[in-house]
Each structure stands twice: as structure tokens, then as C-alpha cells.
């Protein structure tokens, strides 16, 4: 369970980073 939660948190972080990168690019 905790491992799954960690994976979800990391996935969310990656998505947030991607959004920030896109905003900077645009």
C-alpha cells in the first residue's frame, strides 16, 4: 500500500514538473 502511494506521489510530481516545463516553454 505504501509503495503504491509513493508511486502515485512520484507520478503526480512528474506531471507537475511537466506542466511547469510546458508553461516555461509557452
mmCIF file of N, CA and C in Angstrom:
data_model
loop_
_atom_site.group_PDB
_atom_site.id
_atom_site.type_symbol
_atom_site.label_atom_id
_atom_site.label_comp_id
_atom_site.label_asym_id
_atom_site.label_seq_id
_atom_site.Cartn_x
_atom_site.Cartn_y
_atom_site.Cartn_z
ATOM 1 N N UNK A 1 0.846 -1.202 0.000
ATOM 2 C CA UNK A 1 0.000 0.000 0.000
ATOM 3 C C UNK A 1 0.879 1.249 0.000
ATOM 4 N N UNK A 2 1.834 1.292 0.907
ATOM 5 C CA UNK A 2 2.685 2.483 0.975
ATOM 6 C C UNK A 2 3.490 2.639 -0.320
ATOM 7 N N UNK A 3 3.909 1.500 -0.881
ATOM 8 C CA UNK A 3 4.670 1.579 -2.133
ATOM 9 C C UNK A 3 3.798 2.174 -3.231
ATOM 10 N N UNK A 4 2.550 1.720 -3.289
ATOM 11 C CA UNK A 4 1.632 2.244 -4.310
ATOM 12 C C UNK A 4 1.448 3.745 -4.126
ATOM 13 N N UNK A 5 1.313 4.173 -2.864
ATOM 14 C CA UNK A 5 1.120 5.601 -2.599
ATOM 15 C C UNK A 5 2.352 6.388 -3.046
ATOM 16 N N UNK A 6 3.533 5.834 -2.785
ATOM 17 C CA UNK A 6 4.754 6.527 -3.176
ATOM 18 C C UNK A 6 4.814 6.661 -4.701
ATOM 19 N N UNK A 7 4.429 5.586 -5.398
ATOM 20 C CA UNK A 7 4.430 5.632 -6.867
ATOM 21 C C UNK A 7 3.471 6.714 -7.355
ATOM 22 N N UNK A 8 2.297 6.798 -6.732
ATOM 23 C CA UNK A 8 1.311 7.815 -7.122
ATOM 24 C C UNK A 8 1.872 9.215 -6.881
ATOM 25 N N UNK A 9 2.505 9.408 -5.731
ATOM 26 C CA UNK A 9 3.049 10.735 -5.415
ATOM 27 C C UNK A 9 4.131 11.109 -6.415
ATOM 28 N N UNK A 10 4.990 10.133 -6.764
ATOM 29 C CA UNK A 10 6.055 10.419 -7.726
ATOM 30 C C UNK A 10 5.451 10.744 -9.094
ATOM 31 N N UNK A 11 4.414 10.014 -9.487
ATOM 32 C CA UNK A 11 3.766 10.271 -10.774
ATOM 33 C C UNK A 11 3.182 11.680 -10.789
ATOM 34 N N UNK A 12 2.561 12.084 -9.678
ATOM 35 C CA UNK A 12 1.996 13.432 -9.597
ATOM 36 C C UNK A 12 3.100 14.470 -9.701
ATOM 37 N N UNK A 13 4.216 14.224 -9.037
ATOM 38 C CA UNK A 13 5.338 15.175 -9.094
ATOM 39 C C UNK A 13 5.837 15.321 -10.525
ATOM 40 N N UNK A 14 5.975 14.200 -11.219
ATOM 41 C CA UNK A 14 6.459 14.240 -12.607
ATOM 42 C C UNK A 14 5.493 15.051 -13.467
ATOM 43 N N UNK A 15 4.199 14.835 -13.265
ATOM 44 C CA UNK A 15 3.202 15.571 -14.063
ATOM 45 C C UNK A 15 3.287 17.067 -13.760
ATOM 46 N N UNK A 16 3.436 17.413 -12.482
ATOM 47 C CA UNK A 16 3.528 18.822 -12.119
ATOM 48 C C UNK A 16 4.769 19.442 -12.750
ATOM 49 N N UNK A 17 5.888 18.725 -12.715
ATOM 50 C CA UNK A 17 7.120 19.235 -13.329
ATOM 51 C C UNK A 17 6.909 19.435 -14.822
ATOM 52 N N UNK A 18 6.235 18.479 -15.465
ATOM 53 C CA UNK A 18 5.986 18.583 -16.903
ATOM 54 C C UNK A 18 5.142 19.818 -17.190
ATOM 55 N N UNK A 19 4.122 20.065 -16.375
ATOM 56 C CA UNK A 19 3.275 21.242 -16.586
ATOM 57 C C UNK A 19 4.105 22.515 -16.461
ATOM 58 N N UNK A 20 4.980 22.587 -15.455
ATOM 59 C CA UNK A 20 5.812 23.779 -15.268
ATOM 60 C C UNK A 20 6.717 23.974 -16.469
ATOM 61 N N UNK A 21 7.293 22.865 -16.957
ATOM 62 C CA UNK A 21 8.175 22.966 -18.123
ATOM 63 C C UNK A 21 7.398 23.482 -19.325
ATOM 64 N N UNK A 22 6.189 22.986 -19.500
ATOM 65 C CA UNK A 22 5.371 23.446 -20.622
ATOM 66 C C UNK A 22 5.061 24.935 -20.484
ATOM 67 N N UNK A 23 4.732 25.371 -19.268
ATOM 68 C CA UNK A 23 4.416 26.778 -19.061
ATOM 69 C C UNK A 23 5.623 27.639 -19.416
ATOM 70 N N UNK A 24 6.818 27.208 -19.013
ATOM 71 C CA UNK A 24 8.033 27.976 -19.313
ATOM 72 C C UNK A 24 8.255 28.012 -20.823
ATOM 73 N N UNK A 25 8.029 26.861 -21.485
ATOM 74 C CA UNK A 25 8.234 26.794 -22.935
ATOM 75 C C UNK A 25 7.250 27.719 -23.646
ATOM 76 N N UNK A 26 5.994 27.719 -23.170
ATOM 77 C CA UNK A 26 4.988 28.566 -23.810
ATOM 78 C C UNK A 26 5.172 30.001 -23.346
#
